[in-house]
Short mmCIF file of C-alpha atoms in Angstrom, two decimals:
data_model
loop_
_atom_site.label_atom_id
_atom_site.label_comp_id
_atom_site.label_asym_id
_atom_site.label_seq_id
_atom_site.Cartn_x
_atom_site.Cartn_y
_atom_site.Cartn_z
CA UNK S 1 22.17 -46.00 -55.89
CA UNK S 2 20.40 -43.67 -53.26
CA UNK S 3 19.79 -45.28 -50.25
CA UNK S 4 17.00 -43.46 -47.64
CA UNK S 5 17.91 -44.22 -44.20
CA UNK S 6 15.53 -42.43 -41.67
CA UNK S 7 16.36 -41.72 -38.26
CA UNK S 8 13.41 -40.70 -36.35
CA UNK S 9 15.03 -39.17 -33.56
CA UNK S 10 12.91 -36.86 -31.49
CA UNK S 11 15.01 -36.05 -28.51
CA UNK S 12 16.96 -32.93 -30.16
CA UNK S 13 14.32 -31.02 -30.11
CA UNK S 14 13.02 -28.51 -27.33
CA UNK S 15 9.62 -28.92 -28.89
CA UNK S 16 7.15 -29.31 -26.33
CA UNK S 17 5.30 -32.14 -28.71
CA UNK S 18 8.69 -32.97 -29.47
CA UNK S 19 8.14 -36.36 -30.94
CA UNK S 20 5.91 -35.85 -33.09
CA UNK S 21 8.30 -35.93 -34.83
CA UNK S 22 8.52 -39.85 -34.84
CA UNK S 23 5.53 -39.41 -37.06
CA UNK S 24 6.49 -37.65 -39.63
CA UNK S 25 8.99 -39.59 -40.20
CA UNK S 26 7.33 -43.01 -40.61
CA UNK S 27 5.03 -40.67 -42.58
CA UNK S 28 7.39 -39.88 -45.09
CA UNK S 29 8.89 -43.39 -44.78
CA UNK S 30 5.82 -44.87 -45.99
CA UNK S 31 6.14 -43.03 -49.44
CA UNK S 32 9.49 -44.52 -49.60
CA UNK S 33 10.81 -47.10 -52.06
CA UNK S 34 10.83 -49.93 -49.57
CA UNK S 35 14.05 -51.77 -50.88
CA UNK S 36 16.11 -48.49 -50.56
CA UNK S 37 15.21 -47.47 -47.61
CA UNK S 38 16.18 -48.78 -43.97
CA UNK S 39 14.34 -47.03 -40.77
CA UNK S 40 17.24 -46.91 -37.79
CA UNK S 41 15.66 -48.38 -34.17
CA UNK S 42 16.72 -44.96 -32.75
CA UNK S 43 15.78 -44.49 -28.14
CA UNK S 44 12.43 -43.78 -27.87
CA UNK S 45 13.36 -42.84 -24.03
CA UNK S 46 14.57 -39.45 -23.72
CA UNK S 47 17.77 -40.00 -21.93
CA UNK S 48 19.90 -38.08 -19.77
CA UNK S 49 22.48 -35.15 -20.32
CA UNK S 50 25.45 -36.45 -18.94
CA UNK S 51 26.69 -33.78 -16.53
CA UNK S 52 26.73 -31.29 -19.74
CA UNK S 53 24.36 -28.58 -21.33
CA UNK S 54 22.64 -30.81 -23.56
CA UNK S 55 19.18 -31.68 -22.37
CA UNK S 56 19.12 -35.67 -23.68
CA UNK S 57 22.53 -36.86 -24.81
CA UNK S 58 22.87 -40.50 -23.88
CA UNK S 59 19.57 -41.16 -26.80
CA UNK S 60 21.51 -38.34 -29.02
CA UNK S 61 25.12 -40.35 -28.58
CA UNK S 62 23.19 -43.73 -29.18
CA UNK S 63 21.68 -42.59 -31.60
CA UNK S 64 24.76 -41.10 -32.77
CA UNK S 65 26.12 -44.65 -33.36
CA UNK S 66 23.55 -46.73 -35.23
CA UNK S 67 23.84 -43.56 -38.16
CA UNK S 68 27.47 -44.79 -38.47
CA UNK S 69 27.21 -48.12 -38.69
CA UNK S 70 24.12 -47.02 -41.04
CA UNK S 71 25.51 -44.26 -43.01
CA UNK S 72 27.20 -45.62 -46.98
CA UNK S 73 26.93 -43.33 -50.00
CA UNK S 74 24.75 -41.52 -51.76
CA UNK S 75 22.14 -41.28 -48.98
CA UNK S 76 19.37 -39.28 -47.64
CA UNK S 77 18.50 -38.84 -44.61
CA UNK S 78 14.51 -38.54 -43.05
CA UNK S 79 14.18 -36.82 -39.36
CA UNK S 80 13.61 -36.47 -37.07
CA UNK S 81 15.02 -33.35 -35.65
CA UNK S 82 17.49 -31.53 -37.86
CA UNK S 83 20.78 -32.27 -35.40
CA UNK S 84 20.51 -35.43 -37.47
CA UNK S 85 22.53 -34.16 -40.00
CA UNK S 86 25.52 -33.81 -37.60
CA UNK S 87 26.38 -37.60 -37.76
CA UNK S 88 25.48 -38.52 -40.65
CA UNK S 89 28.18 -35.69 -41.70
CA UNK S 90 30.57 -37.55 -39.16
CA UNK S 91 30.09 -40.56 -40.29
CA UNK S 92 29.99 -39.37 -43.97
CA UNK S 93 32.46 -42.14 -45.94
CA UNK S 94 35.60 -39.99 -47.73
CA UNK S 95 34.68 -37.41 -44.96
CA UNK S 96 34.52 -33.09 -45.44
CA UNK S 97 37.52 -32.14 -46.65
CA UNK S 98 36.13 -31.64 -49.57
CA UNK S 99 32.28 -31.00 -48.84
CA UNK S 100 30.46 -27.93 -48.99
CA UNK S 101 26.98 -27.63 -46.58
CA UNK S 102 23.97 -26.38 -48.02
CA UNK S 103 22.23 -25.62 -44.52
CA UNK S 104 17.95 -24.83 -45.56
CA UNK S 105 16.43 -23.61 -42.02
CA UNK S 106 14.42 -20.88 -40.37
CA UNK S 107 16.67 -21.30 -37.56
CA UNK S 108 19.88 -20.66 -37.40
CA UNK S 109 20.79 -23.63 -35.03
CA UNK S 110 24.18 -21.82 -33.61
CA UNK S 111 23.85 -22.18 -30.70
CA UNK S 112 26.23 -23.92 -27.66
CA UNK S 113 26.00 -25.31 -24.53
CA UNK S 114 26.64 -22.56 -23.14
CA UNK S 115 24.07 -19.94 -24.82
CA UNK S 116 21.16 -22.30 -25.58
CA UNK S 117 17.87 -20.92 -24.15
CA UNK S 118 16.39 -24.56 -24.27
CA UNK S 119 19.26 -27.26 -24.33
CA UNK S 120 18.18 -29.20 -27.35
CA UNK S 121 21.35 -29.83 -29.77
CA UNK S 122 18.87 -29.34 -32.39
CA UNK S 123 19.15 -25.43 -31.67
CA UNK S 124 23.31 -25.97 -31.80
CA UNK S 125 22.98 -28.81 -35.07
CA UNK S 126 24.81 -26.08 -37.40
CA UNK S 127 27.50 -25.38 -35.36
CA UNK S 128 28.32 -28.13 -34.23
CA UNK S 129 28.79 -29.08 -37.66
CA UNK S 130 31.40 -26.80 -37.75
CA UNK S 131 33.55 -28.71 -34.85
CA UNK S 132 32.22 -26.27 -32.37
CA UNK S 133 29.98 -26.79 -29.12
CA UNK S 134 29.54 -29.92 -26.80
CA UNK S 135 33.07 -32.44 -28.42
CA UNK S 136 30.85 -35.39 -27.92
CA UNK S 137 28.74 -33.92 -30.82
CA UNK S 138 30.70 -31.94 -33.27
CA UNK S 139 32.11 -32.44 -35.98
CA UNK S 140 35.85 -33.62 -35.98
CA UNK S 141 37.23 -31.36 -37.73
CA UNK S 142 34.21 -29.18 -38.43
CA UNK S 143 33.28 -27.80 -42.40
CA UNK S 144 35.08 -24.21 -42.49
CA UNK S 145 32.61 -21.56 -42.96
CA UNK S 146 33.40 -20.90 -45.81
CA UNK S 147 31.63 -23.67 -46.73
CA UNK S 148 29.21 -23.25 -45.19
CA UNK S 149 25.98 -21.97 -47.01
CA UNK S 150 22.36 -20.79 -45.02
CA UNK S 151 19.18 -20.35 -47.31
CA UNK S 152 16.17 -19.16 -45.92
CA UNK S 153 17.67 -18.18 -42.12
CA UNK S 154 15.37 -15.56 -40.60
CA UNK S 155 15.24 -16.37 -36.62
CA UNK S 156 17.71 -15.90 -34.55
CA UNK S 157 18.36 -16.13 -31.27
CA UNK S 158 20.20 -12.66 -30.11
CA UNK S 159 23.68 -14.94 -29.08
CA UNK S 160 23.48 -16.10 -32.47
CA UNK S 161 23.40 -13.46 -34.41
CA UNK S 162 27.15 -12.54 -34.04
CA UNK S 163 27.86 -15.64 -34.11
CA UNK S 164 26.41 -16.35 -38.35
CA UNK S 165 29.35 -14.13 -39.33
CA UNK S 166 31.53 -16.19 -41.98
CA UNK S 167 28.65 -17.82 -44.00
CA UNK S 168 27.54 -17.32 -46.92
CA UNK S 169 24.00 -16.14 -46.49
CA UNK S 170 21.24 -17.01 -48.51
CA UNK S 171 17.49 -14.49 -48.39
CA UNK S 172 14.16 -15.87 -49.18
CA UNK S 173 14.81 -13.35 -51.91
CA UNK S 174 17.36 -13.94 -53.11
CA UNK S 175 15.87 -17.91 -54.86
CA UNK S 176 13.77 -15.56 -57.04
CA UNK S 177 17.42 -16.39 -58.82
CA UNK S 178 17.41 -20.24 -59.88
CA UNK S 179 21.16 -20.55 -60.17
CA UNK S 180 22.29 -18.75 -56.84
CA UNK S 181 22.97 -21.45 -54.35
CA UNK S 182 24.56 -23.50 -57.51
CA UNK S 183 27.17 -20.15 -57.53
CA UNK S 184 27.52 -19.84 -53.79
CA UNK S 185 28.54 -23.55 -53.56
CA UNK S 186 30.05 -22.87 -57.13
CA UNK S 187 32.08 -20.29 -55.33
CA UNK S 188 33.37 -22.35 -52.81
CA UNK S 189 34.93 -24.79 -54.54
CA UNK S 190 33.64 -27.21 -52.68
CA UNK S 191 34.21 -30.82 -54.88
CA UNK S 192 30.57 -32.08 -53.06
CA UNK S 193 28.24 -30.28 -50.91
CA UNK S 194 25.74 -31.72 -48.57
CA UNK S 195 21.77 -30.09 -49.18
CA UNK S 196 20.24 -30.09 -44.98
CA UNK S 197 16.83 -29.11 -45.17
CA UNK S 198 14.65 -28.23 -42.07
CA UNK S 199 11.24 -28.02 -43.66
CA UNK S 200 10.45 -25.11 -41.45
CA UNK S 201 12.74 -23.29 -43.93
CA UNK S 202 9.09 -23.33 -46.22
CA UNK S 203 6.46 -20.36 -45.73
CA UNK S 204 3.72 -22.42 -42.96
CA UNK S 205 1.13 -21.76 -46.88
CA UNK S 206 3.06 -24.77 -48.28
CA UNK S 207 3.40 -26.75 -45.25
CA UNK S 208 2.12 -27.27 -41.93
CA UNK S 209 3.39 -29.87 -40.19
CA UNK S 210 6.57 -27.67 -37.93
CA UNK S 211 7.05 -27.42 -34.84
CA UNK S 212 7.78 -23.12 -34.69
CA UNK S 213 5.97 -21.78 -37.96
CA UNK S 214 8.20 -18.95 -39.47
CA UNK S 215 6.19 -16.92 -42.19
CA UNK S 216 7.80 -15.14 -45.18
CA UNK S 217 9.81 -18.69 -45.91
CA UNK S 218 10.41 -20.01 -49.23
CA UNK S 219 7.81 -22.11 -51.37
CA UNK S 220 8.48 -25.44 -52.77
CA UNK S 221 8.75 -24.52 -56.06
CA UNK S 222 11.82 -22.15 -55.97
CA UNK S 223 13.23 -24.59 -52.63
CA UNK S 224 12.98 -27.78 -55.61
CA UNK S 225 14.29 -25.17 -58.60
CA UNK S 226 17.11 -24.09 -56.37
CA UNK S 227 18.37 -27.94 -55.15
CA UNK S 228 18.33 -29.39 -58.99
CA UNK S 229 20.21 -26.98 -60.46
CA UNK S 230 22.60 -27.47 -57.68
CA UNK S 231 22.94 -30.62 -58.87
CA UNK S 232 23.66 -29.81 -62.43
CA UNK S 233 26.88 -28.83 -61.18
CA UNK S 234 27.76 -30.53 -58.06
CA UNK S 235 27.39 -33.73 -57.11
CA UNK S 236 25.43 -34.71 -54.34
CA UNK S 237 27.70 -36.41 -50.80
CA UNK S 238 23.65 -36.50 -49.41
CA UNK S 239 21.15 -34.50 -48.02
CA UNK S 240 19.12 -33.98 -45.42
CA UNK S 241 14.78 -33.70 -44.91
CA UNK S 242 13.88 -32.85 -41.30
CA UNK S 243 11.44 -30.86 -38.61
CA UNK S 244 8.12 -33.18 -40.50
CA UNK S 245 6.05 -32.42 -37.35
CA UNK S 246 2.34 -33.19 -38.22
CA UNK S 247 -0.49 -32.99 -35.52
CA UNK S 248 -2.49 -35.62 -37.16
CA UNK S 249 -3.27 -38.01 -40.00
CA UNK S 250 -4.76 -35.85 -42.16
CA UNK S 251 -2.35 -32.95 -41.68
CA UNK S 252 -0.01 -35.23 -42.67
CA UNK S 253 -1.34 -36.20 -45.72
CA UNK S 254 -1.96 -32.51 -46.80
CA UNK S 255 1.68 -31.91 -46.18
CA UNK S 256 3.12 -34.78 -47.83
CA UNK S 257 2.90 -33.09 -51.36
CA UNK S 258 5.51 -31.30 -50.59
CA UNK S 259 7.75 -33.20 -48.68
CA UNK S 260 8.14 -35.10 -51.91
CA UNK S 261 9.00 -32.80 -54.43
CA UNK S 262 11.65 -32.20 -52.00
CA UNK S 263 12.94 -35.90 -51.55
CA UNK S 264 12.74 -35.75 -55.52
CA UNK S 265 15.00 -33.18 -55.66
CA UNK S 266 17.22 -34.52 -53.49
CA UNK S 267 17.19 -38.06 -54.41
#
């Protein structure tokens, strides 16, 4: 049975209105089955960097502990900022030795504390999944690069460009083929897959509630179809849907149709 773990963490985001992520997680949670949903009581305070290059690290570490206590098999994590995936994978039942990761995100999230222009951990999240960056947050061992597939990535910092080498990258147009993601995951030989979705991978015409919209993104239909085809071929170990930051309650209502299609695709 799929369970939903709602993690309204905002401290990993670089956005000036990062706390809108709490509202986004709450809005999604309101449409999830109550009996199958756990909402974590994450820290509300910003937290301290603890002498590292990661802003708000103390709060991120506390949330990581809460995720580890609550994680079960077949969990769909609802963020919050997209760095909650690193916490979920660190606590994934069965580990990550047989796992592929599909990272659907307009941004690379491949910075380290040394290269990040903001110090925000969400911009380092995929790098942490690879086992690199701040040791207190990086997976150990990390997921090998040849088992990571990025989808819809189109907005990279200069320092991130060289770091995506070795990752299989699918463009927005690649998903014109409904089997593109499934084929890429099957080619890794992985026996399970985690699907990470930062909703800014969608085109702004599909969903407005994101902190940093990137034009020329995916349609909800194309992404949902690709994930369903993937699930037909490789067992889903879990998934993340993150990055929803509606500016008003009315905006949240307008966007929920697209979000619930994504929830249905992974759950």
